Short mmCIF file of C-alpha atoms in Angstrom, two decimals:
data_model
loop_
_atom_site.label_atom_id
_atom_site.label_comp_id
_atom_site.label_asym_id
_atom_site.label_seq_id
_atom_site.Cartn_x
_atom_site.Cartn_y
_atom_site.Cartn_z
CA MET A 1 -17.64 25.48 -3.72
CA GLU A 2 -15.58 24.41 -2.97
CA VAL A 3 -14.61 27.73 -0.32
CA LEU A 4 -17.42 26.76 1.62
CA LEU A 5 -16.63 23.24 2.08
CA LEU A 6 -13.35 24.07 3.17
CA ALA A 7 -15.12 26.75 5.08
CA GLN A 8 -17.21 23.72 6.14
CA ILE A 9 -15.19 21.90 7.73
CA ARG A 10 -12.85 24.66 9.67
CA SER A 11 -15.93 25.33 11.91
CA ASN A 12 -16.29 22.12 12.68
CA THR A 13 -12.63 21.11 12.95
CA LYS A 14 -11.32 23.95 15.05
CA GLN A 15 -9.27 22.05 17.15
CA SER A 16 -7.08 20.91 14.81
CA ALA A 17 -7.21 24.47 12.45
CA GLU A 18 -5.51 25.73 15.71
CA SER A 19 -3.42 22.60 16.30
CA PHE A 20 -2.05 22.46 12.49
CA GLU A 21 -0.59 26.29 12.95
CA LYS A 22 0.69 25.36 16.24
CA ALA A 23 2.41 22.14 14.09
CA LYS A 24 3.70 24.57 11.10
CA LYS A 25 5.66 26.52 13.21
CA VAL A 26 7.69 23.55 14.39
CA ILE A 27 7.04 21.58 11.32
CA PRO A 28 7.55 21.70 7.56
CA GLY A 29 4.33 21.82 6.06
CA GLY A 30 2.88 21.77 9.64
CA VAL A 31 2.81 17.40 8.55
CA THR A 32 5.24 14.84 9.05
CA ALA A 33 4.13 13.12 5.74
CA ASN A 34 2.88 14.91 3.19
CA ILE A 35 0.25 12.87 2.70
CA LYS A 36 -1.14 13.36 5.06
CA HIS A 37 -1.99 16.84 4.47
CA ILE A 38 -5.96 17.89 3.53
CA ALA A 39 -6.78 21.35 2.36
CA PRO A 40 -7.62 23.42 5.32
CA HIS A 41 -6.23 21.63 7.06
CA PRO A 42 -5.30 17.88 8.54
CA ILE A 43 -7.88 16.37 10.92
CA PHE A 44 -5.68 15.78 13.93
CA MET A 45 -7.33 12.74 15.83
CA ASP A 46 -7.51 11.39 19.77
CA LYS A 47 -8.43 8.25 19.85
CA GLY A 48 -9.38 5.05 18.13
CA ASN A 49 -11.47 2.38 18.67
CA GLY A 50 -12.56 -0.54 16.49
CA SER A 51 -13.62 1.08 13.48
CA LYS A 52 -14.13 4.63 14.59
CA LEU A 53 -11.80 8.04 14.84
CA TYR A 54 -12.02 10.71 17.00
CA ASP A 55 -10.72 13.88 16.44
CA VAL A 56 -9.62 16.45 19.04
CA ASP A 57 -12.52 18.22 18.68
CA GLY A 58 -14.64 15.50 19.72
CA ASN A 59 -15.82 13.99 15.82
CA GLU A 60 -16.13 10.52 15.71
CA TYR A 61 -15.71 9.05 12.28
CA ILE A 62 -16.16 5.39 11.19
CA ASP A 63 -12.40 5.08 9.96
CA TYR A 64 -11.84 3.82 5.97
CA LEU A 65 -8.15 5.05 5.63
CA LEU A 66 -7.24 2.81 7.83
CA CYS A 67 -3.64 4.13 8.33
CA TYR A 68 -3.99 3.26 4.34
CA GLY A 69 -4.94 0.11 4.57
CA ALA A 70 -2.60 -1.28 7.89
CA LEU A 71 -5.30 -1.77 10.59
CA ILE A 72 -7.09 -4.91 9.66
CA LEU A 73 -8.48 -5.46 12.80
CA GLY A 74 -9.57 -1.38 13.28
CA HIS A 75 -8.33 0.24 16.08
CA GLY A 76 -6.53 -0.89 19.48
CA HIS A 77 -7.83 -4.81 18.96
CA SER A 78 -7.42 -6.36 22.35
CA LYS A 79 -5.44 -9.39 20.51
CA VAL A 80 -3.18 -6.90 19.36
CA ILE A 81 -2.89 -4.76 22.71
CA GLU A 82 -2.07 -7.50 24.73
CA ALA A 83 0.64 -9.03 22.47
CA ALA A 84 2.63 -5.93 22.77
CA MET A 85 2.37 -5.70 26.17
CA ASN A 86 2.99 -9.08 27.03
CA GLN A 87 5.95 -8.92 24.82
CA MET A 88 7.36 -6.15 26.88
CA LYS A 89 6.62 -7.59 30.18
CA ASP A 90 7.73 -10.89 29.54
CA ALA A 91 11.17 -9.70 27.67
CA GLY A 92 11.91 -7.27 30.40
CA THR A 93 12.95 -4.78 27.27
CA THR A 94 11.01 -3.52 24.88
CA ILE A 95 14.33 -4.79 22.39
CA PHE A 96 17.11 -7.00 22.41
CA GLY A 97 19.55 -5.48 19.87
CA THR A 98 20.12 -9.50 18.86
CA PRO A 99 18.06 -12.26 17.47
CA HIS A 100 15.53 -13.62 19.13
CA ARG A 101 13.57 -16.14 18.86
CA LEU A 102 9.85 -14.19 16.74
CA GLU A 103 12.03 -13.75 14.01
CA THR A 104 12.07 -17.27 13.22
CA THR A 105 8.29 -18.20 14.10
CA MET A 106 7.57 -15.36 12.06
CA VAL A 107 9.35 -15.60 8.47
CA GLU A 108 8.07 -19.54 9.33
CA LYS A 109 5.24 -18.30 9.10
CA LEU A 110 5.23 -16.12 6.12
CA ILE A 111 7.32 -18.90 4.29
CA SER A 112 4.09 -21.23 5.08
CA LEU A 113 1.53 -18.38 4.04
CA TYR A 114 3.20 -16.91 0.69
CA PRO A 115 4.43 -19.11 -1.91
CA GLY A 116 6.90 -17.04 -3.66
CA ILE A 117 8.92 -17.26 0.40
CA GLU A 118 11.87 -19.75 0.94
CA MET A 119 13.73 -17.33 3.50
CA ALA A 120 13.24 -13.64 4.72
CA ARG A 121 14.65 -10.87 5.93
CA PHE A 122 12.87 -7.75 8.34
CA THR A 123 13.24 -4.49 7.63
CA ASN A 124 10.87 -1.43 9.34
CA SER A 125 8.88 -0.43 6.51
CA GLY A 126 7.63 -0.81 3.68
CA LEU A 127 9.99 1.34 1.89
CA GLU A 128 13.04 -0.08 3.29
CA ALA A 129 11.59 -3.94 1.52
CA THR A 130 11.47 -2.76 -1.80
CA LEU A 131 14.35 -0.67 -2.02
CA LEU A 132 16.59 -4.04 0.36
CA ALA A 133 14.22 -5.64 -2.94
CA ILE A 134 16.49 -3.58 -5.67
CA ARG A 135 19.93 -3.43 -4.92
CA MET A 136 19.15 -8.16 -4.04
CA ALA A 137 17.78 -8.22 -7.37
CA MET A 138 20.97 -5.95 -9.07
CA ALA A 139 23.61 -8.00 -7.01
CA TYR A 140 21.88 -11.11 -7.42
CA THR A 141 21.66 -10.41 -11.08
CA GLY A 142 24.94 -8.05 -12.71
CA LYS A 143 22.66 -6.29 -14.58
CA PRO A 144 21.81 -2.06 -13.29
CA LYS A 145 18.85 -1.25 -14.62
CA LEU A 146 15.23 -1.24 -13.02
CA ALA A 147 11.92 -1.75 -14.63
CA LYS A 148 8.60 -0.52 -13.08
CA PHE A 149 5.53 0.40 -13.74
CA GLU A 150 3.72 3.59 -14.73
CA GLY A 151 1.09 4.70 -11.40
CA HIS A 152 3.05 2.11 -9.05
CA TYR A 153 4.17 3.24 -5.85
CA HIS A 154 7.38 2.13 -4.14
CA GLY A 155 8.10 4.61 -1.51
CA GLY A 156 9.59 7.89 -1.08
CA TYR A 157 12.73 7.11 -2.16
CA ASP A 158 14.75 8.92 -5.83
CA GLN A 159 15.03 5.36 -7.66
CA VAL A 160 10.92 4.67 -7.69
CA LEU A 161 9.55 7.93 -7.11
CA LEU A 162 8.78 8.79 -10.81
CA SER A 163 5.65 8.02 -13.22
CA VAL A 164 3.49 7.15 -10.06
CA ASN A 165 1.02 10.60 -11.12
CA PRO A 166 3.32 12.06 -14.24
CA GLU A 167 1.21 14.64 -15.70
CA GLU A 168 -0.38 13.69 -18.91
CA LYS A 169 1.39 15.63 -21.09
CA ARG A 170 4.70 14.68 -19.57
CA ALA A 171 3.94 11.47 -18.65
CA GLY A 172 4.45 10.48 -22.91
CA ASN A 173 3.48 7.32 -25.03
CA ARG A 174 1.15 5.27 -23.49
CA GLU A 175 3.19 2.18 -25.36
CA GLN A 176 6.44 3.60 -24.12
CA PRO A 177 6.24 6.14 -20.66
CA ASN A 178 8.33 8.54 -19.88
CA ALA A 179 10.48 8.68 -16.27
CA VAL A 180 8.44 11.70 -14.61
CA PRO A 181 10.38 12.64 -11.45
CA GLU A 182 7.97 12.72 -8.39
CA SER A 183 9.65 15.39 -6.76
CA ARG A 184 12.88 18.17 -6.67
CA GLY A 185 16.05 16.53 -5.60
CA ILE A 186 15.69 13.01 -7.64
CA PRO A 187 19.10 12.85 -9.98
CA ASP A 188 19.48 12.09 -13.59
CA TYR A 189 21.20 8.89 -12.54
CA TYR A 190 17.72 7.72 -11.79
CA LEU A 191 15.95 8.65 -14.87
CA GLU A 192 18.72 7.69 -16.59
CA ASN A 193 17.95 4.04 -14.86
CA THR A 194 14.57 3.16 -13.87
CA ILE A 195 12.38 1.76 -17.44
CA ILE A 196 8.94 2.50 -17.14
CA LEU A 197 6.09 0.24 -18.24
CA PRO A 198 2.64 0.33 -18.65
CA PHE A 199 0.84 -1.88 -16.69
CA ASN A 200 -2.17 -4.12 -18.21
CA ASP A 201 -0.68 -4.11 -22.12
CA LEU A 202 1.13 -7.32 -22.61
CA ASP A 203 2.35 -7.05 -26.30
CA ALA A 204 4.14 -2.95 -25.30
CA THR A 205 5.75 -3.98 -22.28
CA GLU A 206 7.14 -7.34 -24.07
CA LYS A 207 8.48 -5.43 -26.49
CA ILE A 208 10.44 -2.71 -23.78
CA LEU A 209 11.77 -6.35 -21.90
CA ARG A 210 13.31 -7.90 -25.17
CA ASP A 211 14.87 -4.76 -26.49
CA ARG A 212 16.47 -4.21 -22.67
CA ALA A 213 16.01 -7.82 -21.70
CA HIS A 214 20.25 -6.88 -21.56
CA GLU A 215 20.33 -4.43 -18.89
CA ILE A 216 17.60 -4.86 -17.05
CA SER A 217 18.36 -6.43 -12.66
CA SER A 218 14.20 -7.20 -11.76
CA ILE A 219 10.40 -5.90 -12.31
CA ILE A 220 8.66 -3.94 -9.41
CA MET A 221 5.61 -3.81 -8.93
CA GLU A 222 1.70 -4.09 -7.21
CA PRO A 223 -0.09 -6.53 -8.16
CA VAL A 224 -2.60 -4.22 -7.79
CA GLN A 225 -2.19 -0.81 -9.16
CA GLY A 226 -2.41 1.40 -6.12
CA GLY A 227 -3.75 -1.59 -3.96
CA PHE A 228 -7.13 -1.11 -5.97
CA ILE A 229 -6.86 -1.95 -9.97
CA PRO A 230 -5.70 -5.16 -10.22
CA ALA A 231 -3.06 -6.92 -12.89
CA ASP A 232 -4.88 -8.79 -15.68
CA GLN A 233 -4.08 -13.14 -15.40
CA ASP A 234 -3.56 -13.10 -18.72
CA PHE A 235 -0.63 -10.29 -18.34
CA ILE A 236 0.55 -11.92 -14.86
CA ASP A 237 1.10 -15.44 -16.33
CA GLY A 238 2.88 -13.43 -19.32
CA LEU A 239 4.63 -11.14 -17.59
CA ARG A 240 5.65 -13.69 -15.23
CA LYS A 241 6.32 -16.44 -18.55
CA LEU A 242 8.56 -13.31 -19.74
CA THR A 243 10.28 -12.83 -16.80
CA GLU A 244 11.58 -16.34 -16.65
CA GLU A 245 12.95 -16.07 -20.32
CA LEU A 246 14.44 -13.16 -20.10
CA GLY A 247 16.78 -13.15 -16.83
CA ILE A 248 15.08 -10.85 -15.34
CA LEU A 249 13.44 -10.78 -11.13
CA LEU A 250 10.54 -10.39 -10.71
CA ILE A 251 9.30 -8.55 -7.26
CA PHE A 252 5.90 -8.26 -6.08
CA ASP A 253 5.20 -5.80 -3.88
CA GLU A 254 2.70 -6.81 -1.30
CA VAL A 255 2.65 -3.82 1.14
CA LYS A 256 -1.15 -2.48 0.19
CA THR A 257 -1.88 -6.17 -0.61
CA GLY A 258 -0.22 -8.70 1.91
CA PHE A 259 -3.09 -10.21 4.40
CA ARG A 260 -5.98 -8.31 2.51
CA LEU A 261 -6.81 -9.92 -0.69
CA ALA A 262 -5.81 -13.54 1.12
CA LEU A 263 -3.37 -14.69 3.99
CA GLY A 264 -1.51 -15.43 0.90
CA GLY A 265 -1.46 -11.92 -0.55
CA ALA A 266 -2.07 -11.04 -4.50
CA GLN A 267 0.34 -14.35 -5.26
CA GLU A 268 -1.59 -16.71 -3.57
CA ILE A 269 -5.47 -15.07 -5.55
CA TYR A 270 -3.30 -14.82 -8.69
CA GLY A 271 -0.83 -18.59 -8.36
CA ILE A 272 2.34 -16.41 -9.42
CA LYS A 273 5.45 -17.28 -7.09
CA PRO A 274 7.49 -14.22 -7.67
CA ASP A 275 11.17 -13.83 -7.28
CA LEU A 276 10.72 -11.59 -3.83
CA THR A 277 8.37 -10.33 -2.46
CA ALA A 278 8.06 -7.01 0.10
CA LEU A 279 5.69 -6.77 3.03
CA GLY A 280 4.98 -3.93 5.56
CA LYS A 281 1.52 -1.98 7.08
CA VAL A 282 -0.91 -4.97 8.37
CA LEU A 283 2.53 -7.55 9.07
CA GLY A 284 3.11 -4.83 12.49
CA GLY A 285 -0.48 -4.56 12.97
CA GLY A 286 -0.18 -1.00 13.58
CA PHE A 287 3.27 -0.82 14.40
CA PRO A 288 6.27 -0.15 11.47
CA VAL A 289 7.73 -3.03 9.81
CA GLY A 290 8.74 -4.32 6.44
CA ALA A 291 9.97 -7.99 5.39
CA ILE A 292 11.78 -8.92 1.88
CA GLY A 293 11.35 -12.92 0.94
CA GLY A 294 12.12 -14.60 -2.17
CA LYS A 295 13.81 -18.25 -3.32
CA LYS A 296 16.95 -19.27 -1.30
CA GLU A 297 19.12 -18.56 -3.84
CA ILE A 298 17.95 -14.87 -3.99
CA MET A 299 17.64 -14.58 -0.47
CA GLU A 300 21.10 -16.38 0.56
CA ILE A 301 23.31 -13.69 -0.91
CA SER A 302 22.03 -10.93 2.23
CA ALA A 303 23.67 -13.27 4.96
CA PRO A 304 26.63 -12.20 5.96
CA ASP A 305 28.95 -15.01 4.48
CA GLY A 306 27.72 -14.61 1.57
CA GLY A 307 25.93 -17.83 1.29
CA ARG A 308 28.15 -19.68 2.16
CA ASP A 309 28.24 -21.38 5.33
CA ILE A 310 30.37 -19.19 8.44
CA LEU A 311 30.58 -22.36 9.89
CA THR A 312 32.63 -24.25 7.11
CA ALA A 313 33.89 -21.56 4.96
CA GLY A 314 35.30 -19.81 7.99
CA ALA A 315 34.38 -15.99 8.70
CA GLU A 316 37.92 -14.61 8.62
CA ASN A 317 38.09 -16.05 4.90
CA ALA A 318 34.48 -14.53 4.09
CA ASN A 319 34.28 -11.80 1.70
CA LYS A 320 32.57 -8.76 2.26
CA GLN A 321 32.34 -8.05 -1.29
CA ASP A 322 30.66 -11.90 -2.31
CA ALA A 323 27.46 -10.37 0.47
CA LEU A 324 24.97 -8.26 0.38
CA PHE A 325 24.92 -5.27 3.46
CA HIS A 326 21.71 -5.41 4.87
CA SER A 327 20.63 -3.70 8.75
CA GLY A 328 18.96 -1.60 10.42
CA THR A 329 19.10 -1.32 14.57
CA TYR A 330 15.33 -2.02 14.58
CA ASN A 331 15.30 -4.79 12.15
CA GLY A 332 12.76 -7.68 13.53
CA HIS A 333 12.00 -5.97 16.23
CA PRO A 334 10.35 -8.21 19.20
CA THR A 335 7.15 -5.91 20.47
CA VAL A 336 6.57 -4.99 16.39
CA LEU A 337 6.70 -9.25 15.48
CA ALA A 338 3.96 -10.10 18.28
CA SER A 339 1.25 -7.62 17.19
CA GLY A 340 2.11 -8.93 14.13
CA LEU A 341 1.85 -12.55 15.19
CA ALA A 342 -1.41 -11.32 17.02
CA THR A 343 -3.15 -9.66 13.99
CA ILE A 344 -2.51 -12.87 11.36
CA GLU A 345 -3.60 -15.37 14.55
CA VAL A 346 -6.98 -13.37 14.23
CA LEU A 347 -7.57 -13.27 10.86
CA GLU A 348 -6.09 -17.62 10.34
CA GLN A 349 -9.20 -17.89 13.21
CA GLU A 350 -12.11 -19.65 11.13
CA GLY A 351 -14.51 -17.93 8.67
CA ILE A 352 -12.82 -14.32 9.83
CA MET A 353 -11.67 -13.72 6.89
CA ASP A 354 -15.25 -14.09 5.04
CA GLU A 355 -16.62 -11.76 7.02
CA VAL A 356 -14.76 -8.62 5.89
CA PHE A 357 -14.51 -9.93 2.31
CA ALA A 358 -18.27 -10.54 2.60
CA ASN A 359 -19.00 -6.81 4.50
CA THR A 360 -16.89 -5.61 1.76
CA LYS A 361 -19.32 -6.64 -1.19
CA LEU A 362 -22.24 -5.51 0.81
CA LEU A 363 -20.86 -1.89 1.15
CA ARG A 364 -20.04 -2.37 -3.07
CA ASN A 365 -22.87 -3.15 -3.92
CA GLU A 366 -24.94 -0.78 -1.30
CA LEU A 367 -22.92 2.29 -3.33
CA GLU A 368 -22.95 1.38 -6.23
CA LYS A 369 -27.06 0.97 -6.76
CA LEU A 370 -27.36 3.49 -4.31
CA TYR A 371 -24.62 5.98 -7.14
CA GLU A 372 -27.38 4.42 -10.06
CA ARG A 373 -30.48 5.96 -7.79
CA TYR A 374 -28.87 9.93 -7.95
CA GLY A 375 -28.18 9.36 -11.85
CA ILE A 376 -24.02 9.48 -10.93
CA PRO A 377 -21.73 7.20 -13.21
CA MET A 378 -19.85 5.32 -10.53
CA GLN A 379 -18.51 2.21 -9.90
CA THR A 380 -16.03 -0.07 -7.20
CA VAL A 381 -13.03 -1.08 -8.08
CA GLY A 382 -10.73 -3.76 -6.42
CA VAL A 383 -10.42 -6.70 -4.81
CA GLY A 384 -10.23 -8.52 -1.44
CA THR A 385 -11.14 -6.49 1.10
CA ILE A 386 -9.67 -2.94 -0.38
CA PHE A 387 -11.57 -1.09 -3.80
CA ASN A 388 -11.99 2.92 -4.47
CA ILE A 389 -14.56 4.57 -5.38
CA ILE A 390 -14.64 5.59 -9.35
CA LEU A 391 -17.12 8.32 -10.84
CA ALA A 392 -17.13 7.44 -14.38
CA GLU A 393 -17.90 4.24 -16.97
CA GLY A 394 -15.82 2.09 -19.11
CA SER A 395 -12.81 -0.22 -17.67
CA ILE A 396 -10.31 1.63 -15.20
CA ARG A 397 -7.21 -1.44 -15.73
CA ASN A 398 -4.31 1.20 -15.41
CA TYR A 399 -3.28 4.67 -14.23
CA ARG A 400 -3.85 6.70 -17.49
CA ASP A 401 -7.82 4.99 -17.69
CA MET A 402 -8.31 6.94 -14.38
CA ASN A 403 -8.60 9.98 -16.24
CA LYS A 404 -11.89 9.12 -16.98
CA ALA A 405 -12.93 9.69 -13.43
CA ASP A 406 -14.48 13.15 -11.96
CA THR A 407 -12.37 13.59 -9.39
CA ALA A 408 -13.64 17.10 -8.59
CA LEU A 409 -17.40 15.80 -7.99
CA ARG A 410 -15.51 12.75 -6.07
CA LYS A 411 -13.66 14.94 -3.86
CA GLU A 412 -16.88 16.91 -2.80
CA LEU A 413 -18.51 14.28 -2.13
CA ASP A 414 -15.38 13.21 0.07
CA TYR A 415 -16.22 16.68 1.89
CA GLU A 416 -19.20 15.80 2.47
CA LEU A 417 -18.41 12.43 4.18
CA LEU A 418 -15.65 13.48 6.61
CA GLU A 419 -19.16 15.92 7.69
CA HIS A 420 -21.24 12.76 7.93
CA GLY A 421 -19.25 10.99 10.10
CA VAL A 422 -17.30 8.57 7.23
CA TYR A 423 -13.21 9.00 7.18
CA THR A 424 -11.23 8.55 4.67
CA LYS A 425 -8.50 11.04 2.79
CA PRO A 426 -10.45 12.69 0.24
CA LEU A 427 -10.21 11.04 -2.90
CA ASN A 428 -7.99 7.82 -0.68
CA ARG A 429 -9.12 3.40 -1.51
CA TYR A 430 -11.79 2.43 1.12
CA SER A 431 -10.14 -0.46 3.00
CA MET A 432 -12.30 -2.45 5.63
CA SER A 433 -11.22 -4.57 8.74
CA VAL A 434 -12.53 -7.30 11.17
CA ALA A 435 -13.82 -4.01 13.27
CA HIS A 436 -16.88 -2.37 10.67
CA THR A 437 -20.04 -3.61 11.51
CA GLU A 438 -23.52 -4.61 9.09
CA GLU A 439 -24.57 -1.28 11.22
CA ASP A 440 -21.61 1.09 10.61
CA ILE A 441 -21.99 -0.21 6.70
CA ALA A 442 -25.37 1.22 7.23
CA ARG A 443 -24.39 4.23 8.17
CA THR A 444 -21.70 4.99 5.83
CA ILE A 445 -24.96 4.13 3.64
CA GLY A 446 -27.09 6.98 4.66
CA ALA A 447 -24.04 9.63 4.90
CA HIS A 448 -23.26 8.61 0.94
CA GLU A 449 -26.96 9.57 0.09
CA LYS A 450 -26.78 13.09 2.26
CA ALA A 451 -23.63 13.80 0.95
CA ILE A 452 -25.16 13.01 -2.68
CA LYS A 453 -27.92 15.14 -1.76
CA THR A 454 -26.26 17.98 -0.79
CA VAL A 455 -23.93 17.62 -3.66
CA LEU A 456 -26.63 17.69 -6.54
CA GLN A 457 -28.88 20.90 -4.63
CA LYS A 458 -24.78 22.94 -4.55
CA ARG A 459 -25.07 22.42 -8.88
#
């Protein structure tokens, strides 16, 4: 059946197939990021508009990938395009290479929205933001090791590219998971210095933390795993209490959840103030961006003088070793920040977020009713404007619970949905946007019904 599906995809996306073959000659694997690959070939897109994508063969799709959640206003929102163009026109350049006022404006906005942010700095991606947060935690606490949760993704670099999607036979005990590398080339050093925790299991997590608190600088976590499996309130409350007691910094990776659960992210929903917060995706309005924010006393160690006032201490007396080095030529890019501020301005308009939440709930409810009618065990799992379709019964609370899901059937359905004009990478989560309409939702439900009928007939 999979062979037939792939053949069908090829027949409807011939220009994508040709583009892929051409790309493979000069780009390893034909893609510049492994997550962009799907079999038999990725679909090459040509244009985007609102909730829609158009591929090089002229096929139209309702887009639920939305650049992995970055485009909460949809494709090409007029306010974002206008802000980017006006910024470059008014400034007379694409970038200054110096401080500029938009940096302060954006940080003040983040401080007003995120409970855990008292100061912030910019990076060029969410990956860089999490990397800097880990370095900052180690510098601040003086402890050498990091703890992360099984199933949580924080970027494609050595220290956190562990136990994201581990094979069950290598993952070890559920209460004390093994550190399993997700890639070749990861040094043993990181396996030895990264401690894996079981998500949504407070008792097991507490045992590991108490045993190793003397060496753990911080815990980094997605408060909503993968953007769709939420932490239990009791779990996250208990974790915050434990980390404070044990002198371990708590880092929220809100790259996926920032602005998508609430304007103040997951920390607003949970009522938790993490020590450090990493942001990305939505913050750039479709441009590459990241930010790290947190408590003033922690953030200030990244200042050039290591947290002392240069005006009083004297720059010539500042010891480099007192500071945490952080730099980047494109950090705080003015065009990116102008676009991000325009995005936030739209989201702050009365009723906008409520409408996206309502449409997300409508789509989830209608999908669950549809699958129930056809006798297929299915649940939508998520919070705010993000959810995933899980073909399984029973509670889904962590990575290992996902083993219950019928991923083979889900993949078949996803490929059929591509044929019916609904786009997300197979097995990926759904992200909603301001641009999605009730008409889009109705078409999506209709496409799912067609996909279900086709797959059931083939089986």
